[in-house]
Amino acid sequence: MERKIYLDNAATTYVSSEVLNEMLPCYNILYGNPSSLHSFGREAEAIVDRARDRIASAINAKSSNEIYFTSGGTEADNWAIKGIAHAYESKGKHIVVSAIEHHAILDSCAELEKEGYEVSYVPVNPDGLVNIAELIHAIRRDTTLVSVMAVNNEVGTIQNIKTIGKLCHDFNVIFHTDAVQAIGALKLDVQDMEIDVMSISGHKIYGPKGIGALYVRNGIKIDSIISGGSQERNKRGGTLNVPSIAGLGKAVESANKNLSENQQKYRILRKYFLSKLAENVEHYQLNGHAHQRVQNILNISFYGIEGESILMLLDLKGIAVSTGSACTSKSLLPSHVLKAMGIADEVAQGSIRFSFGKNTSKADIDIAVAELAKIVTKLRSISPLQAGRF
Ligand SMILES: Cc1ncc(COP(=O)(O)O)c(C=O)c1O
């Protein structure tokens, strides 16, 4: 069988063996319910406490009781937006988010708008950086929450989180950040960066799918969105997913430990990829910030052809990439992120996201770029659009 190459690590990663080893005993040996009062329950509770401590320490939370487990990044984002908007309704019904947020944020905002809330969507510049002057302009007396993602999942741009955190506090507004793509790529210090609420997820950092967490600084009010039990200090009902929580704790701890080493590896791979691409392919552009970025996400628009066609032909060669975020990859609409960055629809339609992971090698890149070059030439030969005219 031909070798398969996975360049879609921003969509999800495999579960590392150290994470799996942490999880496995929780399925058949330490299988108690952490809410139970007997020894089985207490053992499970100790596992959950350990994971909470690991996450709190990785993000420099003041206390581990500021970490709440969720079913993933999507639930954490929904909870942050709706839970805070509702809890502070008496102060105002206005929130501010960036235009390039993940749909977990944008769709939650749309639901709030149906309830009569107002949402301001702050534009970004062509690099994908939130325009700080526009952000300041958007904040009003009745604004309760600002949400700006730490790292964009499609183009990899890193926002000025510390500046935004400080600004929110100067204006007495709560600051939430979606750090799903940032954890493991950046040092996240919730105290230093003045982050009040932060979403994370397991499956982007070699942890399991269907698990995440929301950091909520003590003192911040947040309404529940899932009721039905006294778990998570009465904030989120439902029996805790102990194996996945154990996995998340380990994954966050490891991701935080190997941070600079991983980014250095990805920096070298990125440079290599770009030099190979320049040698073999013409008429394309790189999207996202040139420097203020994570190193493992590369978003490239190939002029004159469709990203979906590139993706499918690469897939036939055993090479996995994506056209944007995994959650919207089945939609044929141009990416809202690229659109917000001012990229024309016909250019955005030709975009591919390559995202490296722990297993990616230069040999993978050699194969991927060689196949890509053949595919781009083939598609352009049958495309009615002229790549050179962009
Ligand atoms: C920036 C961002 N936020 C939120 C999510 C959703 O996380 P999950 O897949 O854990 O629900 C993702 C996943 O793609 C993401 O990239």
mmCIF file of C-alpha atoms and ligand atoms in Angstrom:
data_model
loop_
_atom_site.group_PDB
_atom_site.id
_atom_site.type_symbol
_atom_site.label_atom_id
_atom_site.label_comp_id
_atom_site.label_asym_id
_atom_site.label_seq_id
_atom_site.Cartn_x
_atom_site.Cartn_y
_atom_site.Cartn_z
ATOM 1 C CA MET A 1 0.000 0.000 0.000
ATOM 2 C CA GLU A 2 1.234 3.472 -0.800
ATOM 3 C CA ARG A 3 2.435 5.580 2.080
ATOM 4 C CA LYS A 4 -0.207 7.913 3.513
ATOM 5 C CA ILE A 5 0.727 11.456 4.469
ATOM 6 C CA TYR A 6 -1.351 13.380 6.992
ATOM 7 C CA LEU A 7 -1.038 17.159 6.674
ATOM 8 C CA ASP A 8 -4.294 18.028 8.441
ATOM 9 C CA ASN A 9 -3.195 18.225 12.071
ATOM 10 C CA ALA A 10 -5.157 21.437 12.649
ATOM 11 C CA ALA A 11 -8.320 19.381 12.023
ATOM 12 C CA THR A 12 -7.297 16.719 14.513
ATOM 13 C CA THR A 13 -4.301 14.716 15.686
ATOM 14 C CA TYR A 14 -3.779 11.094 16.658
ATOM 15 C CA VAL A 15 -3.812 10.248 20.372
ATOM 16 C CA SER A 16 -0.235 9.956 21.646
ATOM 17 C CA SER A 17 0.781 6.791 23.461
ATOM 18 C CA GLU A 18 1.492 8.650 26.719
ATOM 19 C CA VAL A 19 -2.061 10.064 26.618
ATOM 20 C CA LEU A 20 -3.549 6.692 25.739
ATOM 21 C CA ASN A 21 -1.675 5.052 28.633
ATOM 22 C CA GLU A 22 -3.152 7.611 30.982
ATOM 23 C CA MET A 23 -6.659 6.914 29.672
ATOM 24 C CA LEU A 24 -6.800 3.133 29.356
ATOM 25 C CA PRO A 25 -7.008 2.154 33.059
ATOM 26 C CA CYS A 26 -9.951 4.543 33.451
ATOM 27 C CA TYR A 27 -12.054 2.330 31.173
ATOM 28 C CA ASN A 28 -11.798 -0.982 32.986
ATOM 29 C CA ILE A 29 -9.871 -0.640 36.249
ATOM 30 C CA LEU A 30 -10.428 2.822 37.712
ATOM 31 C CA TYR A 31 -13.937 3.070 36.326
ATOM 32 C CA GLY A 32 -15.790 4.655 39.236
ATOM 33 C CA ASN A 33 -18.111 7.627 38.929
ATOM 34 C CA PRO A 34 -16.353 10.634 40.483
ATOM 35 C CA SER A 35 -19.650 11.718 42.069
ATOM 36 C CA SER A 36 -19.924 8.444 44.044
ATOM 37 C CA LEU A 37 -18.995 8.539 47.723
ATOM 38 C CA HIS A 38 -17.297 5.112 47.917
ATOM 39 C CA SER A 39 -13.677 4.270 47.169
ATOM 40 C CA PHE A 40 -14.294 3.672 43.435
ATOM 41 C CA GLY A 41 -15.761 7.154 43.198
ATOM 42 C CA ARG A 42 -12.949 8.705 45.193
ATOM 43 C CA GLU A 43 -10.329 7.078 42.946
ATOM 44 C CA ALA A 44 -12.036 8.503 39.865
ATOM 45 C CA GLU A 45 -12.345 11.885 41.543
ATOM 46 C CA ALA A 46 -8.603 11.871 42.225
ATOM 47 C CA ILE A 47 -7.960 11.295 38.493
ATOM 48 C CA VAL A 48 -10.198 14.230 37.601
ATOM 49 C CA ASP A 49 -8.526 16.435 40.223
ATOM 50 C CA ARG A 50 -5.099 15.562 38.826
ATOM 51 C CA ALA A 51 -6.160 16.540 35.300
ATOM 52 C CA ARG A 52 -7.648 19.789 36.587
ATOM 53 C CA ASP A 53 -4.390 20.578 38.418
ATOM 54 C CA ARG A 54 -2.315 19.834 35.313
ATOM 55 C CA ILE A 55 -4.395 22.164 33.154
ATOM 56 C CA ALA A 56 -4.505 24.922 35.773
ATOM 57 C CA SER A 57 -0.752 24.778 36.152
ATOM 58 C CA ALA A 58 -0.111 24.778 32.358
ATOM 59 C CA ILE A 59 -2.096 28.008 31.893
ATOM 60 C CA ASN A 60 -1.073 29.585 35.215
ATOM 61 C CA ALA A 61 -4.620 29.697 36.603
ATOM 62 C CA LYS A 62 -4.730 30.807 40.238
ATOM 63 C CA SER A 63 -6.752 27.798 41.259
ATOM 64 C CA SER A 64 -7.697 24.467 39.707
ATOM 65 C CA ASN A 65 -11.353 25.155 40.544
ATOM 66 C CA GLU A 66 -11.264 27.689 37.690
ATOM 67 C CA ILE A 67 -11.174 24.754 35.192
ATOM 68 C CA TYR A 68 -14.498 23.238 34.048
ATOM 69 C CA PHE A 69 -14.586 20.185 31.784
ATOM 70 C CA THR A 70 -16.749 20.254 28.651
ATOM 71 C CA SER A 71 -17.422 17.985 25.675
ATOM 72 C CA GLY A 72 -14.896 19.923 23.560
ATOM 73 C CA GLY A 73 -13.942 23.305 22.193
ATOM 74 C CA THR A 74 -17.361 23.845 20.654
ATOM 75 C CA GLU A 75 -19.205 23.441 23.950
ATOM 76 C CA ALA A 76 -16.631 25.586 25.745
ATOM 77 C CA ASP A 77 -17.125 28.379 23.180
ATOM 78 C CA ASN A 78 -20.936 28.100 23.298
ATOM 79 C CA TRP A 79 -20.853 28.197 27.083
ATOM 80 C CA ALA A 80 -18.520 31.187 27.240
ATOM 81 C CA ILE A 81 -20.570 33.287 24.834
ATOM 82 C CA LYS A 82 -24.097 32.379 25.964
ATOM 83 C CA GLY A 83 -23.306 31.786 29.639
ATOM 84 C CA ILE A 84 -21.596 35.143 30.115
ATOM 85 C CA ALA A 85 -24.009 37.135 27.950
ATOM 86 C CA HIS A 86 -26.905 35.778 30.001
ATOM 87 C CA ALA A 87 -25.205 36.185 33.383
ATOM 88 C CA TYR A 88 -24.467 39.876 32.716
ATOM 89 C CA GLU A 89 -27.707 40.740 30.929
ATOM 90 C CA SER A 90 -28.591 43.331 33.548
ATOM 91 C CA LYS A 91 -25.426 45.286 32.623
ATOM 92 C CA GLY A 92 -26.127 45.207 28.901
ATOM 93 C CA LYS A 93 -26.933 43.098 25.864
ATOM 94 C CA HIS A 94 -23.957 43.881 23.649
ATOM 95 C CA ILE A 95 -20.935 41.717 22.923
ATOM 96 C CA VAL A 96 -17.934 42.124 20.622
ATOM 97 C CA VAL A 97 -16.192 39.347 18.676
ATOM 98 C CA SER A 98 -13.716 39.269 15.810
ATOM 99 C CA ALA A 99 -14.943 38.569 12.289
ATOM 100 C CA ILE A 100 -12.647 35.524 11.953
ATOM 101 C CA GLU A 101 -13.843 33.498 14.952
ATOM 102 C CA HIS A 102 -14.618 29.797 14.684
ATOM 103 C CA HIS A 103 -18.265 28.986 13.950
ATOM 104 C CA ALA A 104 -18.675 27.759 17.538
ATOM 105 C CA ILE A 105 -18.416 31.440 18.491
ATOM 106 C CA LEU A 106 -20.139 32.977 15.460
ATOM 107 C CA ASP A 107 -23.140 30.629 15.590
ATOM 108 C CA SER A 108 -23.513 31.238 19.342
ATOM 109 C CA CYS A 109 -23.563 34.971 18.588
ATOM 110 C CA ALA A 110 -26.240 34.419 15.930
ATOM 111 C CA GLU A 111 -28.380 32.671 18.549
ATOM 112 C CA LEU A 112 -27.935 35.573 20.952
ATOM 113 C CA GLU A 113 -28.924 37.997 18.198
ATOM 114 C CA LYS A 114 -32.198 36.079 17.830
ATOM 115 C CA GLU A 115 -32.757 36.672 21.563
ATOM 116 C CA GLY A 116 -32.343 40.429 21.097
ATOM 117 C CA TYR A 117 -28.640 40.832 21.886
ATOM 118 C CA GLU A 118 -26.444 43.008 19.684
ATOM 119 C CA VAL A 119 -23.107 41.711 18.427
ATOM 120 C CA SER A 120 -20.322 43.790 16.855
ATOM 121 C CA TYR A 121 -17.961 41.927 14.519
ATOM 122 C CA VAL A 122 -14.543 43.563 14.529
ATOM 123 C CA PRO A 123 -12.685 43.491 11.189
ATOM 124 C CA VAL A 124 -9.164 42.182 10.686
ATOM 125 C CA ASN A 125 -6.368 43.513 8.491
ATOM 126 C CA PRO A 126 -5.050 41.558 5.452
ATOM 127 C CA ASP A 127 -2.711 39.548 7.734
ATOM 128 C CA GLY A 128 -5.654 38.377 9.832
ATOM 129 C CA LEU A 129 -4.803 40.569 12.825
ATOM 130 C CA VAL A 130 -7.711 42.147 14.694
ATOM 131 C CA ASN A 131 -7.756 45.885 14.184
ATOM 132 C CA ILE A 132 -7.275 47.228 17.723
ATOM 133 C CA ALA A 133 -8.599 50.723 16.927
ATOM 134 C CA GLU A 134 -11.815 49.161 15.587
ATOM 135 C CA LEU A 135 -12.039 46.953 18.663
ATOM 136 C CA ILE A 136 -11.836 49.975 20.959
ATOM 137 C CA HIS A 137 -14.403 51.751 18.813
ATOM 138 C CA ALA A 138 -16.798 48.766 19.109
ATOM 139 C CA ILE A 139 -16.795 48.650 22.936
ATOM 140 C CA ARG A 140 -19.782 50.495 24.448
ATOM 141 C CA ARG A 141 -21.161 51.168 27.891
ATOM 142 C CA ASP A 142 -23.494 48.154 27.592
ATOM 143 C CA THR A 143 -20.772 45.763 26.312
ATOM 144 C CA THR A 144 -20.300 42.802 28.649
ATOM 145 C CA LEU A 145 -17.938 40.525 26.742
ATOM 146 C CA VAL A 146 -15.193 40.608 24.117
ATOM 147 C CA SER A 147 -14.162 37.338 22.460
ATOM 148 C CA VAL A 148 -11.081 37.144 20.239
ATOM 149 C CA MET A 149 -9.413 33.842 19.338
ATOM 150 C CA ALA A 150 -5.727 33.435 20.255
ATOM 151 C CA VAL A 151 -4.737 31.637 17.029
ATOM 152 C CA ASN A 152 -6.822 31.408 13.898
ATOM 153 C CA ASN A 153 -7.452 27.816 12.831
ATOM 154 C CA GLU A 154 -7.401 28.516 9.085
ATOM 155 C CA VAL A 155 -4.424 30.825 8.610
ATOM 156 C CA GLY A 156 -2.480 30.507 11.880
ATOM 157 C CA THR A 157 -2.244 34.224 12.727
ATOM 158 C CA ILE A 158 -1.589 34.894 16.437
ATOM 159 C CA GLN A 159 -3.607 37.773 17.910
ATOM 160 C CA ASN A 160 -2.244 40.379 20.322
ATOM 161 C CA ILE A 161 -3.991 38.675 23.214
ATOM 162 C CA LYS A 162 -2.197 40.461 26.035
ATOM 163 C CA THR A 163 -2.969 43.880 24.546
ATOM 164 C CA ILE A 164 -6.623 42.927 24.068
ATOM 165 C CA GLY A 165 -6.867 41.489 27.599
ATOM 166 C CA LYS A 166 -5.543 44.693 29.122
ATOM 167 C CA LEU A 167 -7.778 46.819 26.972
ATOM 168 C CA CYS A 168 -10.876 44.858 28.021
ATOM 169 C CA HIS A 169 -10.010 45.361 31.668
ATOM 170 C CA ASP A 170 -9.414 49.077 31.126
ATOM 171 C CA PHE A 171 -12.958 49.198 29.750
ATOM 172 C CA ASN A 172 -14.331 46.889 32.496
ATOM 173 C CA VAL A 173 -15.378 44.219 29.991
ATOM 174 C CA ILE A 174 -14.877 40.447 30.324
ATOM 175 C CA PHE A 175 -12.348 38.915 27.928
ATOM 176 C CA HIS A 176 -12.774 35.420 26.460
ATOM 177 C CA THR A 177 -10.327 33.771 24.108
ATOM 178 C CA ASP A 178 -10.753 30.601 22.067
ATOM 179 C CA ALA A 179 -7.341 28.993 22.560
ATOM 180 C CA VAL A 180 -8.151 25.689 20.860
ATOM 181 C CA GLN A 181 -5.396 26.166 18.254
ATOM 182 C CA ALA A 182 -3.093 28.085 20.578
ATOM 183 C CA ILE A 183 -2.589 25.582 23.333
ATOM 184 C CA GLY A 184 0.574 23.651 22.550
ATOM 185 C CA ALA A 185 1.749 26.360 20.153
ATOM 186 C CA LEU A 186 2.000 29.378 22.477
ATOM 187 C CA LYS A 187 2.730 29.893 26.129
ATOM 188 C CA LEU A 188 -0.664 30.816 27.559
ATOM 189 C CA ASP A 189 -0.595 32.560 30.912
ATOM 190 C CA VAL A 190 -4.118 33.621 31.850
ATOM 191 C CA GLN A 191 -2.928 35.962 34.590
ATOM 192 C CA ASP A 192 -0.218 37.710 32.611
ATOM 193 C CA MET A 193 -2.414 37.941 29.483
ATOM 194 C CA GLU A 194 -5.423 39.145 31.498
ATOM 195 C CA ILE A 195 -7.648 36.401 30.093
ATOM 196 C CA ASP A 196 -10.892 35.950 32.075
ATOM 197 C CA VAL A 197 -12.341 32.966 30.225
ATOM 198 C CA MET A 198 -10.592 30.568 27.828
ATOM 199 C CA SER A 199 -11.654 27.551 25.735
ATOM 200 C CA ILE A 200 -9.425 24.564 25.018
ATOM 201 C CA SER A 201 -9.888 21.197 23.315
ATOM 202 C CA GLY A 202 -8.133 17.820 23.536
ATOM 203 C CA HIS A 203 -7.973 16.518 19.998
ATOM 204 C CA LYS A 204 -5.698 19.173 18.486
ATOM 205 C CA ILE A 205 -2.909 18.332 20.925
ATOM 206 C CA TYR A 206 -2.668 14.525 20.749
ATOM 207 C CA GLY A 207 -5.498 14.081 23.225
ATOM 208 C CA PRO A 208 -8.903 12.445 22.719
ATOM 209 C CA LYS A 209 -11.837 13.884 20.792
ATOM 210 C CA GLY A 210 -14.992 15.022 22.555
ATOM 211 C CA ILE A 211 -13.269 16.609 25.544
ATOM 212 C CA GLY A 212 -12.339 20.189 26.305
ATOM 213 C CA ALA A 213 -12.306 22.668 29.121
ATOM 214 C CA LEU A 214 -13.321 26.185 29.929
ATOM 215 C CA TYR A 215 -11.168 28.279 32.230
ATOM 216 C CA VAL A 216 -13.343 30.769 34.117
ATOM 217 C CA ARG A 217 -11.506 33.174 36.405
ATOM 218 C CA ASN A 218 -12.947 33.060 39.937
ATOM 219 C CA GLY A 219 -15.351 35.943 40.383
ATOM 220 C CA ILE A 220 -16.651 35.882 36.782
ATOM 221 C CA LYS A 221 -20.333 34.946 36.595
ATOM 222 C CA ILE A 222 -21.416 32.380 34.011
ATOM 223 C CA ASP A 223 -24.860 30.793 33.569
ATOM 224 C CA SER A 224 -25.067 27.049 32.972
ATOM 225 C CA ILE A 225 -26.048 25.782 29.557
ATOM 226 C CA ILE A 226 -26.285 22.103 30.562
ATOM 227 C CA SER A 227 -28.371 21.301 33.607
ATOM 228 C CA GLY A 228 -29.130 17.977 35.243
ATOM 229 C CA GLY A 229 -26.639 17.407 38.021
ATOM 230 C CA SER A 230 -24.383 19.033 40.555
ATOM 231 C CA GLN A 231 -21.174 18.179 38.708
ATOM 232 C CA GLU A 232 -18.558 20.848 37.989
ATOM 233 C CA ARG A 233 -19.573 22.868 41.026
ATOM 234 C CA ASN A 234 -23.207 22.987 39.869
ATOM 235 C CA LYS A 235 -22.197 24.631 36.598
ATOM 236 C CA ARG A 236 -22.328 21.744 34.121
ATOM 237 C CA GLY A 237 -24.505 18.697 34.678
ATOM 238 C CA GLY A 238 -23.566 15.215 33.471
ATOM 239 C CA THR A 239 -21.343 12.355 34.608
ATOM 240 C CA LEU A 240 -17.754 13.317 33.963
ATOM 241 C CA ASN A 241 -15.938 11.609 31.073
ATOM 242 C CA VAL A 242 -13.100 10.409 33.300
ATOM 243 C CA PRO A 243 -10.923 8.640 30.667
ATOM 244 C CA SER A 244 -11.019 11.652 28.339
ATOM 245 C CA ILE A 245 -10.452 14.090 31.198
ATOM 246 C CA ALA A 246 -7.373 12.088 32.228
ATOM 247 C CA GLY A 247 -6.223 12.200 28.586
ATOM 248 C CA LEU A 248 -6.825 15.938 28.299
ATOM 249 C CA GLY A 249 -4.815 16.632 31.456
ATOM 250 C CA LYS A 250 -1.870 14.647 30.136
ATOM 251 C CA ALA A 251 -2.138 16.135 26.626
ATOM 252 C CA VAL A 252 -2.138 19.721 27.944
ATOM 253 C CA GLU A 253 0.793 19.036 30.243
ATOM 254 C CA SER A 254 2.862 17.494 27.421
ATOM 255 C CA ALA A 255 1.914 20.135 24.866
ATOM 256 C CA ASN A 256 3.062 22.823 27.245
ATOM 257 C CA LYS A 257 6.328 21.099 28.012
ATOM 258 C CA ASN A 258 7.520 20.695 24.415
ATOM 259 C CA LEU A 259 6.310 24.026 23.168
ATOM 260 C CA SER A 260 9.418 25.733 21.848
ATOM 261 C CA GLU A 261 10.962 22.465 20.617
ATOM 262 C CA ASN A 262 7.840 21.741 18.515
ATOM 263 C CA GLN A 263 7.598 25.252 17.101
ATOM 264 C CA GLN A 264 11.268 25.107 16.102
ATOM 265 C CA LYS A 265 10.690 21.820 14.274
ATOM 266 C CA TYR A 266 7.668 23.305 12.482
ATOM 267 C CA ARG A 267 9.591 26.475 11.591
ATOM 268 C CA ILE A 268 12.153 24.351 9.740
ATOM 269 C CA LEU A 269 9.449 22.281 8.009
ATOM 270 C CA ARG A 270 7.561 25.403 6.991
ATOM 271 C CA LYS A 271 10.652 26.965 5.442
ATOM 272 C CA TYR A 272 11.397 23.719 3.643
ATOM 273 C CA PHE A 273 7.840 23.438 2.344
ATOM 274 C CA LEU A 274 7.874 27.006 1.053
ATOM 275 C CA SER A 275 11.223 26.617 -0.698
ATOM 276 C CA LYS A 276 10.071 23.380 -2.391
ATOM 277 C CA LEU A 277 6.828 25.052 -3.389
ATOM 278 C CA ALA A 278 8.664 28.038 -4.888
ATOM 279 C CA GLU A 279 10.825 25.656 -6.948
ATOM 280 C CA ASN A 280 7.899 23.650 -8.294
ATOM 281 C CA VAL A 281 4.711 25.733 -8.453
ATOM 282 C CA GLU A 282 3.810 29.171 -9.852
ATOM 283 C CA HIS A 283 0.985 31.621 -9.220
ATOM 284 C CA TYR A 284 -0.033 31.245 -5.597
ATOM 285 C CA GLN A 285 -0.140 33.360 -2.457
ATOM 286 C CA LEU A 286 0.506 32.674 1.196
ATOM 287 C CA ASN A 287 -2.309 33.740 3.540
ATOM 288 C CA GLY A 288 -1.899 34.888 7.149
ATOM 289 C CA HIS A 289 0.689 36.883 9.036
ATOM 290 C CA ALA A 290 4.294 36.397 7.899
ATOM 291 C CA HIS A 291 5.807 36.293 11.431
ATOM 292 C CA GLN A 292 3.142 36.584 14.104
ATOM 293 C CA ARG A 293 1.899 33.084 13.500
ATOM 294 C CA VAL A 294 2.018 29.469 14.570
ATOM 295 C CA GLN A 295 4.516 27.530 12.472
ATOM 296 C CA ASN A 296 2.498 24.390 11.743
ATOM 297 C CA ILE A 297 -0.379 25.935 9.757
ATOM 298 C CA LEU A 298 0.195 27.019 6.158
ATOM 299 C CA ASN A 299 -2.675 28.457 4.117
ATOM 300 C CA ILE A 300 -2.023 28.869 0.410
ATOM 301 C CA SER A 301 -4.272 30.051 -2.426
ATOM 302 C CA PHE A 302 -3.503 28.549 -5.842
ATOM 303 C CA TYR A 303 -4.755 30.938 -8.502
ATOM 304 C CA GLY A 304 -7.197 29.834 -11.157
ATOM 305 C CA ILE A 305 -8.238 26.485 -9.626
ATOM 306 C CA GLU A 306 -10.563 25.120 -6.939
ATOM 307 C CA GLY A 307 -9.219 24.070 -3.538
ATOM 308 C CA GLU A 308 -11.710 21.174 -3.401
ATOM 309 C CA SER A 309 -10.294 19.694 -6.615
ATOM 310 C CA ILE A 310 -6.737 19.924 -5.259
ATOM 311 C CA LEU A 311 -7.855 18.296 -1.997
ATOM 312 C CA MET A 312 -9.577 15.403 -3.753
ATOM 313 C CA LEU A 313 -6.708 14.705 -6.140
ATOM 314 C CA LEU A 314 -4.186 14.822 -3.279
ATOM 315 C CA ASP A 315 -6.438 12.438 -1.346
ATOM 316 C CA LEU A 316 -6.293 9.972 -4.249
ATOM 317 C CA LYS A 317 -2.518 9.993 -3.719
ATOM 318 C CA GLY A 318 -2.927 9.329 0.022
ATOM 319 C CA ILE A 319 -2.180 12.918 1.070
ATOM 320 C CA ALA A 320 -4.628 14.541 3.512
ATOM 321 C CA VAL A 321 -5.053 18.329 3.579
ATOM 322 C CA SER A 322 -8.059 20.596 4.033
ATOM 323 C CA THR A 323 -9.620 23.581 2.355
ATOM 324 C CA GLY A 324 -10.197 25.484 5.588
ATOM 325 C CA SER A 325 -11.516 24.460 8.968
ATOM 326 C CA ALA A 326 -12.612 20.837 9.285
ATOM 327 C CA CYS A 327 -16.039 21.937 10.499
ATOM 328 C CA THR A 328 -16.853 23.828 7.290
ATOM 329 C CA SER A 329 -14.896 21.720 4.808
ATOM 330 C CA LYS A 330 -18.089 20.280 3.325
ATOM 331 C CA SER A 331 -19.388 23.764 2.560
ATOM 332 C CA LEU A 332 -18.495 25.201 -0.836
ATOM 333 C CA LEU A 333 -18.801 28.817 0.316
ATOM 334 C CA PRO A 334 -15.514 30.743 0.414
ATOM 335 C CA SER A 335 -14.006 30.869 3.897
ATOM 336 C CA HIS A 336 -15.333 33.704 6.107
ATOM 337 C CA VAL A 337 -11.791 34.087 7.460
ATOM 338 C CA LEU A 338 -10.167 34.694 4.073
ATOM 339 C CA LYS A 339 -13.070 36.937 3.082
ATOM 340 C CA ALA A 340 -12.602 39.037 6.247
ATOM 341 C CA MET A 341 -8.897 39.367 5.345
ATOM 342 C CA GLY A 342 -9.973 40.986 2.071
ATOM 343 C CA ILE A 343 -9.110 38.031 -0.158
ATOM 344 C CA ALA A 344 -11.279 37.904 -3.292
ATOM 345 C CA ASP A 345 -13.727 34.996 -3.488
ATOM 346 C CA GLU A 346 -12.121 33.486 -6.603
ATOM 347 C CA VAL A 347 -8.711 33.480 -4.870
ATOM 348 C CA ALA A 348 -10.159 32.141 -1.594
ATOM 349 C CA GLN A 349 -11.795 29.262 -3.527
ATOM 350 C CA GLY A 350 -8.323 28.016 -4.483
ATOM 351 C CA SER A 351 -7.061 27.780 -0.895
ATOM 352 C CA ILE A 352 -5.594 24.801 0.880
ATOM 353 C CA ARG A 353 -4.562 24.469 4.516
ATOM 354 C CA PHE A 354 -1.528 22.272 5.168
ATOM 355 C CA SER A 355 -0.957 21.599 8.863
ATOM 356 C CA PHE A 356 2.051 19.729 10.183
ATOM 357 C CA GLY A 357 2.192 17.441 13.187
ATOM 358 C CA LYS A 358 4.669 15.535 15.335
ATOM 359 C CA ASN A 359 5.143 12.862 12.647
ATOM 360 C CA THR A 360 5.611 15.171 9.656
ATOM 361 C CA SER A 361 8.995 14.814 7.967
ATOM 362 C CA LYS A 362 10.869 16.502 5.123
ATOM 363 C CA ALA A 363 10.330 13.292 3.121
ATOM 364 C CA ASP A 364 6.541 13.775 3.512
ATOM 365 C CA ILE A 365 6.900 17.319 2.226
ATOM 366 C CA ASP A 366 8.965 16.183 -0.775
ATOM 367 C CA ILE A 367 6.202 13.768 -1.790
ATOM 368 C CA ALA A 368 3.353 16.181 -1.043
ATOM 369 C CA VAL A 369 4.854 19.084 -3.002
ATOM 370 C CA ALA A 370 5.779 16.854 -5.971
ATOM 371 C CA GLU A 371 2.188 15.569 -6.181
ATOM 372 C CA LEU A 372 0.794 19.041 -5.598
ATOM 373 C CA ALA A 373 2.849 20.464 -8.478
ATOM 374 C CA LYS A 374 1.509 17.790 -10.866
ATOM 375 C CA ILE A 375 -2.071 18.363 -9.690
ATOM 376 C CA VAL A 376 -1.882 22.144 -9.993
ATOM 377 C CA THR A 377 -0.488 21.876 -13.552
ATOM 378 C CA LYS A 378 -3.174 19.359 -14.523
ATOM 379 C CA LEU A 379 -6.046 21.401 -13.064
ATOM 380 C CA ARG A 380 -4.803 24.605 -14.654
ATOM 381 C CA SER A 381 -4.623 22.923 -18.044
ATOM 382 C CA ILE A 382 -8.386 22.266 -17.854
ATOM 383 C CA SER A 383 -9.401 25.407 -15.947
ATOM 384 C CA PRO A 384 -11.167 28.228 -17.773
ATOM 385 C CA LEU A 385 -9.593 30.735 -15.318
ATOM 386 C CA GLN A 386 -6.153 32.143 -16.070
ATOM 387 C CA ALA A 387 -3.873 31.741 -13.041
ATOM 388 C CA GLY A 388 -1.565 34.508 -14.305
ATOM 389 C CA ARG A 389 -4.282 37.159 -14.250
ATOM 390 C CA PHE A 390 -4.590 37.288 -10.439
HETATM 391 C C1 LIG B 1 -10.334 27.652 16.828
HETATM 392 C C2 LIG B 1 -11.258 26.512 17.116
HETATM 393 N N1 LIG B 1 -12.239 26.663 18.009
HETATM 394 C C3 LIG B 1 -13.083 25.671 18.310
HETATM 395 C C4 LIG B 1 -12.988 24.444 17.705
HETATM 396 C C5 LIG B 1 -13.945 23.360 18.076
HETATM 397 O O1 LIG B 1 -13.343 22.430 18.940
HETATM 398 P P1 LIG B 1 -13.920 20.944 19.060
HETATM 399 O O2 LIG B 1 -13.617 20.249 17.773
HETATM 400 O O3 LIG B 1 -13.208 20.351 20.240
HETATM 401 O O4 LIG B 1 -15.378 21.055 19.314
HETATM 402 C C6 LIG B 1 -11.981 24.233 16.744
HETATM 403 C C7 LIG B 1 -11.888 22.950 16.023
HETATM 404 O O5 LIG B 1 -11.639 22.914 14.845
HETATM 405 C C8 LIG B 1 -11.086 25.293 16.449
HETATM 406 O O6 LIG B 1 -10.114 25.155 15.550
#
